[in-house]
C-alpha positions as protocol buffer text, in pm:
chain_id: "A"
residue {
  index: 1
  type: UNK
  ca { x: -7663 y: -3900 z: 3413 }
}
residue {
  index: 2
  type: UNK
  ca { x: -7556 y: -4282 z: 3365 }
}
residue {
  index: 3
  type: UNK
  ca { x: -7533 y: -4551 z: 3520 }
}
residue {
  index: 4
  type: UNK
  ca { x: -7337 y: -4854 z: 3425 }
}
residue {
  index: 5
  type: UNK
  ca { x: -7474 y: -5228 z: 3478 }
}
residue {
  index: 6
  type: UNK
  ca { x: -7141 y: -5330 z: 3694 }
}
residue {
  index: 7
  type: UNK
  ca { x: -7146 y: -5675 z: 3781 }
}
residue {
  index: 8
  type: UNK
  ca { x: -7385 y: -5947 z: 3887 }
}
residue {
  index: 9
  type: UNK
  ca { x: -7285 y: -6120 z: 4264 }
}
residue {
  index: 10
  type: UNK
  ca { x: -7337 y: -6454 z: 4326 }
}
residue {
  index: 11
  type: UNK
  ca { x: -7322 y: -6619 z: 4658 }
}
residue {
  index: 12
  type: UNK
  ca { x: -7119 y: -6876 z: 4713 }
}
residue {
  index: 13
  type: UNK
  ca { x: -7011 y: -7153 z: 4932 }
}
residue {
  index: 14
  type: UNK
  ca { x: -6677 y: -7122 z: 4791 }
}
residue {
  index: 15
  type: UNK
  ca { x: -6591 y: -6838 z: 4601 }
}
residue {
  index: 16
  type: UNK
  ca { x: -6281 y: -6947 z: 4444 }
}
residue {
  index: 17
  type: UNK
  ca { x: -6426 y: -7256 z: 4282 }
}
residue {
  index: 18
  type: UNK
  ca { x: -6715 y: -7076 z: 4145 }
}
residue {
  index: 19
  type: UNK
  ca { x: -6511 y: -6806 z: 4004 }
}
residue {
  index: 20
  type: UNK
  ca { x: -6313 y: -7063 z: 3891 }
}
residue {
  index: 21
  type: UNK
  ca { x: -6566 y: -7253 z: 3688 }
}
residue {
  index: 22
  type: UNK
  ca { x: -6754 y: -6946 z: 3544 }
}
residue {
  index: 23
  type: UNK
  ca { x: -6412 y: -6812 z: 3414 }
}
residue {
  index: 24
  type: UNK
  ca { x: -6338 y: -7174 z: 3228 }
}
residue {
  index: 25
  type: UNK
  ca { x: -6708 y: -7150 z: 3121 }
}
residue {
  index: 26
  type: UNK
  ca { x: -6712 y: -6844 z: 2945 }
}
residue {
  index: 27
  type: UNK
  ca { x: -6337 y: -6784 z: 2858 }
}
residue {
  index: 28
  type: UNK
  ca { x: -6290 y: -6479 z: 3096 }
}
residue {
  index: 29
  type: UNK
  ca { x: -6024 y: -6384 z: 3313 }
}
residue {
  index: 30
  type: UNK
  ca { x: -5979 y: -6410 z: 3742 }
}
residue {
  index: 31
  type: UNK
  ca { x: -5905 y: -6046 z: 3858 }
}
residue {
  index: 32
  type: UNK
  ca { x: -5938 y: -6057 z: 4223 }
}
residue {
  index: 33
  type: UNK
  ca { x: -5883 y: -6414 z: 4388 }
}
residue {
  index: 34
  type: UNK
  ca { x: -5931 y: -6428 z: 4769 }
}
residue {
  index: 35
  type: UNK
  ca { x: -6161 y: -6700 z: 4983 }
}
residue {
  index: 36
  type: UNK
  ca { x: -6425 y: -6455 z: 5052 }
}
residue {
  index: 37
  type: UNK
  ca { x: -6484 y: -6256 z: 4732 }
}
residue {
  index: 38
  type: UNK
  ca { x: -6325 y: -6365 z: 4343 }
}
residue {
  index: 39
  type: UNK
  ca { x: -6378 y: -6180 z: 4041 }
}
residue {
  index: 40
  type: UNK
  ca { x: -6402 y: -6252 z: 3645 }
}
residue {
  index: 41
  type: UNK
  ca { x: -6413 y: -6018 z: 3391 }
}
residue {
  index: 42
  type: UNK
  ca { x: -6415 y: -6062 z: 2978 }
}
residue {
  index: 43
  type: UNK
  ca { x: -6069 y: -6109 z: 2821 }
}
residue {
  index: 44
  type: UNK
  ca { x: -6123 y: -5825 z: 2657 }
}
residue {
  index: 45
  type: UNK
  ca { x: -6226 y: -5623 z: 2914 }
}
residue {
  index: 46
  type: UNK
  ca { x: -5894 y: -5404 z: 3039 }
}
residue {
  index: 47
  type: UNK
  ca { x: -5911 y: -5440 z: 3469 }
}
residue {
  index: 48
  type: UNK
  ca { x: -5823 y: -5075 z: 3474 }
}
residue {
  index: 49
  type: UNK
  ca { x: -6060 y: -4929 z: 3193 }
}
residue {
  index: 50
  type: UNK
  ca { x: -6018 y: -4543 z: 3060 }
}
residue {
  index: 51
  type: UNK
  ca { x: -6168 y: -4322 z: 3286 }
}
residue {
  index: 52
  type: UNK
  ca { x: -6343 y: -4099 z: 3050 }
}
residue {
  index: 53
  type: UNK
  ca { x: -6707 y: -4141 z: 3037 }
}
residue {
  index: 54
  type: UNK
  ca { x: -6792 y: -4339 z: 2705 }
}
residue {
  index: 55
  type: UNK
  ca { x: -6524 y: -4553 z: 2711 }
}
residue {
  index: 56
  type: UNK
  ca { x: -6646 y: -4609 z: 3092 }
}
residue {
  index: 57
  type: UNK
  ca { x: -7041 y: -4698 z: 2998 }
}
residue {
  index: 58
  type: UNK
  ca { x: -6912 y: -4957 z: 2737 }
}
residue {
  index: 59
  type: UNK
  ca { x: -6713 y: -5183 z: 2949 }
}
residue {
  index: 60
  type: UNK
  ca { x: -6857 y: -5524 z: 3002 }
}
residue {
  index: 61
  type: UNK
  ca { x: -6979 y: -5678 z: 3333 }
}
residue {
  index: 62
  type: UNK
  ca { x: -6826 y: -5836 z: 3568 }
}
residue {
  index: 63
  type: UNK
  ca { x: -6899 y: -6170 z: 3794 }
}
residue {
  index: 64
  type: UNK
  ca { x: -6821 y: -6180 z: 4180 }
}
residue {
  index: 65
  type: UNK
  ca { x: -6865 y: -6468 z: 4369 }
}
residue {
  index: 66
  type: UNK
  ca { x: -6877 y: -6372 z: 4770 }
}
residue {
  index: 67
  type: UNK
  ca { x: -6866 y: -6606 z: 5023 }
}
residue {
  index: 68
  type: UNK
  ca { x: -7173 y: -6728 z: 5201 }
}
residue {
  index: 69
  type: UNK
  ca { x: -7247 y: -6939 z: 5487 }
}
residue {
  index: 70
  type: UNK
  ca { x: -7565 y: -7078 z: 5373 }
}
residue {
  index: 71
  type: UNK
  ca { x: -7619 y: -7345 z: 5079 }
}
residue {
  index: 72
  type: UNK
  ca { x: -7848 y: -7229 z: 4784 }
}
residue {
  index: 73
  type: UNK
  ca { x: -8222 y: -7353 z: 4850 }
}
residue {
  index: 74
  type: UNK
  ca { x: -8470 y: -7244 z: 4604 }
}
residue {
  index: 75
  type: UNK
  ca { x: -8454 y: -7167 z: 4241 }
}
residue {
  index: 76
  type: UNK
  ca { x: -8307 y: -6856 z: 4158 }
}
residue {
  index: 77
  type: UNK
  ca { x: -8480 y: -6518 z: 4087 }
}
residue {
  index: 78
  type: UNK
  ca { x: -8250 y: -6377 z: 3823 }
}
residue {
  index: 79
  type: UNK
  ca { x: -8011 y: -6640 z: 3589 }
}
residue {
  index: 80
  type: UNK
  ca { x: -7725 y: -6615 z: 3344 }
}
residue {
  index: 81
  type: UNK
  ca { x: -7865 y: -6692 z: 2972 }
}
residue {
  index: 82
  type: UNK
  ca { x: -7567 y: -6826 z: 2785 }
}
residue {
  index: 83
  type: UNK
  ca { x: -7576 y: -6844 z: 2418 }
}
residue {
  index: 84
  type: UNK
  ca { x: -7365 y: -7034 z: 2137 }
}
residue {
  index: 85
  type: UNK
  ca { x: -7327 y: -6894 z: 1775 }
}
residue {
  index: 86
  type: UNK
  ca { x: -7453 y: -6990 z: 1513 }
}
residue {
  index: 87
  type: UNK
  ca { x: -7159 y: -7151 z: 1400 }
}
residue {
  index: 88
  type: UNK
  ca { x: -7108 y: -7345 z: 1728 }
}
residue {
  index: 89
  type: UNK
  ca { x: -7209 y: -7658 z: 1789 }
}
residue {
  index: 90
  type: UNK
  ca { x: -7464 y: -7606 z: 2091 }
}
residue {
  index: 91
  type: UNK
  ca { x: -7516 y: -7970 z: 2199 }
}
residue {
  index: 92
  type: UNK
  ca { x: -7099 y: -8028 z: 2206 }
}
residue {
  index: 93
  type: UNK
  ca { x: -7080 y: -7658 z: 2401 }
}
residue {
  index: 94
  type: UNK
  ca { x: -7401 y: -7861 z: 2644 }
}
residue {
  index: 95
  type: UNK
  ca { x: -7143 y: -8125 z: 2696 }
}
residue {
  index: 96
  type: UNK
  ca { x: -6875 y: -7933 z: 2798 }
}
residue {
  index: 97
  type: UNK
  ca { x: -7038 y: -7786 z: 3052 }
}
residue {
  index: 98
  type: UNK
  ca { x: -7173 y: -8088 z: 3192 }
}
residue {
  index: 99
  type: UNK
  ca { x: -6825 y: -8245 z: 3170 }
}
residue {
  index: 100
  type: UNK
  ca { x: -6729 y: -7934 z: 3335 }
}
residue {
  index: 101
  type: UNK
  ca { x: -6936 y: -8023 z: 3624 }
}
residue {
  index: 102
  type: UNK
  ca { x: -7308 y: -7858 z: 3496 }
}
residue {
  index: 103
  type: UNK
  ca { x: -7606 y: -8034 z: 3625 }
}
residue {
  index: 104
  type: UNK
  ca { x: -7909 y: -8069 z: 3408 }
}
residue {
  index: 105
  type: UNK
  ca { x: -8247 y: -7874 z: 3572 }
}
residue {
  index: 106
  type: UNK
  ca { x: -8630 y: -7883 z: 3553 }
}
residue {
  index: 107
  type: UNK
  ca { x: -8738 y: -7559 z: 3666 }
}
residue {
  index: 108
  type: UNK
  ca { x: -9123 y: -7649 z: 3467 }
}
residue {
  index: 109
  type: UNK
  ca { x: -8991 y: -7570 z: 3119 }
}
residue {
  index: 110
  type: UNK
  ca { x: -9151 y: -7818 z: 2940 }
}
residue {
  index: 111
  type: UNK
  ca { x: -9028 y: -8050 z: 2635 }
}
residue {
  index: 112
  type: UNK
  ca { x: -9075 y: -7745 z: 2381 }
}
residue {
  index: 113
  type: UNK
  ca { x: -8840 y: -7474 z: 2484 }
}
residue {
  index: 114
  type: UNK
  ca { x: -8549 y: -7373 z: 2281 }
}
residue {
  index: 115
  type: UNK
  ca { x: -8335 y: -7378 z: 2558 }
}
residue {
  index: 116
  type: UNK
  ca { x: -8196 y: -7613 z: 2854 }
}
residue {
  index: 117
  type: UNK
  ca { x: -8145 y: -7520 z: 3162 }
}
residue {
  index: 118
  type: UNK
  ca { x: -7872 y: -7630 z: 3361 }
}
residue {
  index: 119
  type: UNK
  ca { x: -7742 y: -7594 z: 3717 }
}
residue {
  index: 120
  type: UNK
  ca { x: -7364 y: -7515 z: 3817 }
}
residue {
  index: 121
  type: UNK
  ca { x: -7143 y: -7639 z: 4078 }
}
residue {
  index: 122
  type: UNK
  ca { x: -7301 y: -7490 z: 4362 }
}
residue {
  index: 123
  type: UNK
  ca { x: -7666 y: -7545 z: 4217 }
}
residue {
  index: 124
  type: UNK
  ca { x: -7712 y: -7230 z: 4019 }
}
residue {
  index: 125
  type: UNK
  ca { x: -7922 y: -7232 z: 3712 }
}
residue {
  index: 126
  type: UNK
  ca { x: -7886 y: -7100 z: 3385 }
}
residue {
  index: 127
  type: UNK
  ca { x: -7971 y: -7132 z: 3075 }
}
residue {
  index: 128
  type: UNK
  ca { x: -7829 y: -7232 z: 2705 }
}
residue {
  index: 129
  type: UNK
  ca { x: -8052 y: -7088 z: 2438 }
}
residue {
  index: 130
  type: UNK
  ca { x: -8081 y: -7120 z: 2099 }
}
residue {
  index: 131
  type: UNK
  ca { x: -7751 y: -7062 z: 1868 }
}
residue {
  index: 132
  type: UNK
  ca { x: -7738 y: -6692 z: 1759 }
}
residue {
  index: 133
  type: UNK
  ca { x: -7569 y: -6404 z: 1576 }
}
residue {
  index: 134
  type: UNK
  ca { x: -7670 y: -6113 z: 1762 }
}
């Protein structure tokens, strides 16, 4: 048997903004757009993918945003780790996302990390490691 990592939800105060941003942010598409639940998916991920097994199990994740009531009050539990290739610039793709509306955040990470941590719209951290290419 298999199960397939589906999507990671993310409470929001408005859904449509957040899905919004994250879909600017990472270059993926809006697939369901309401005020109480939005959802992004990679470009190349088809919104109707083959229904045979395999093909199934090797689809990429998805991001919902829901709406929520309540504001976001603690540091999260579980983040989204973005990372730049090696043949990005990391401190312009930084930029970007604070032009975009990213906060800075000290979650206690110290001056010797590899990685900054940033906050989006609604307060959300995440993370921008190291350039890679894997």
């Amino acid at each position: 048997m298999a199960l397939r990592w589906y999507t990671v939800v993310v409470d929001s105060l408005d859904a449509q903004a957040q899905a919004r941003w994250w879909a600017e942010v990472l270059d993926w598409q809006l697939i369901h757009d309401t005020p109480e639940e939005c959802v992004v998916i990679p470009k190349h991920v088809d919104e109707h993918p083959p229904p045979d097994l395999e093909s199934w199990l090797r689809a990429g994740q998805g991001l919902v945003f829901v709406a929520v009531p309540e504001k976001k009050t603690v540091k999260n539990r579980l983040h989204i780790d973005l990372a730049p290739h090696t043949s990005q610039d990391r401190d312009a793709e930084i930029q970007r996302l604070l032009d975009m509306g990213a906060t800075t955040a000290d979650v206690g990470q110290g001056d010797d990390v590899s990685w900054t941590v940033l906050r989006d719209p609604e307060g959300n951290e995440f993370c921008v490691l190291s350039s890679r290419d894997l």
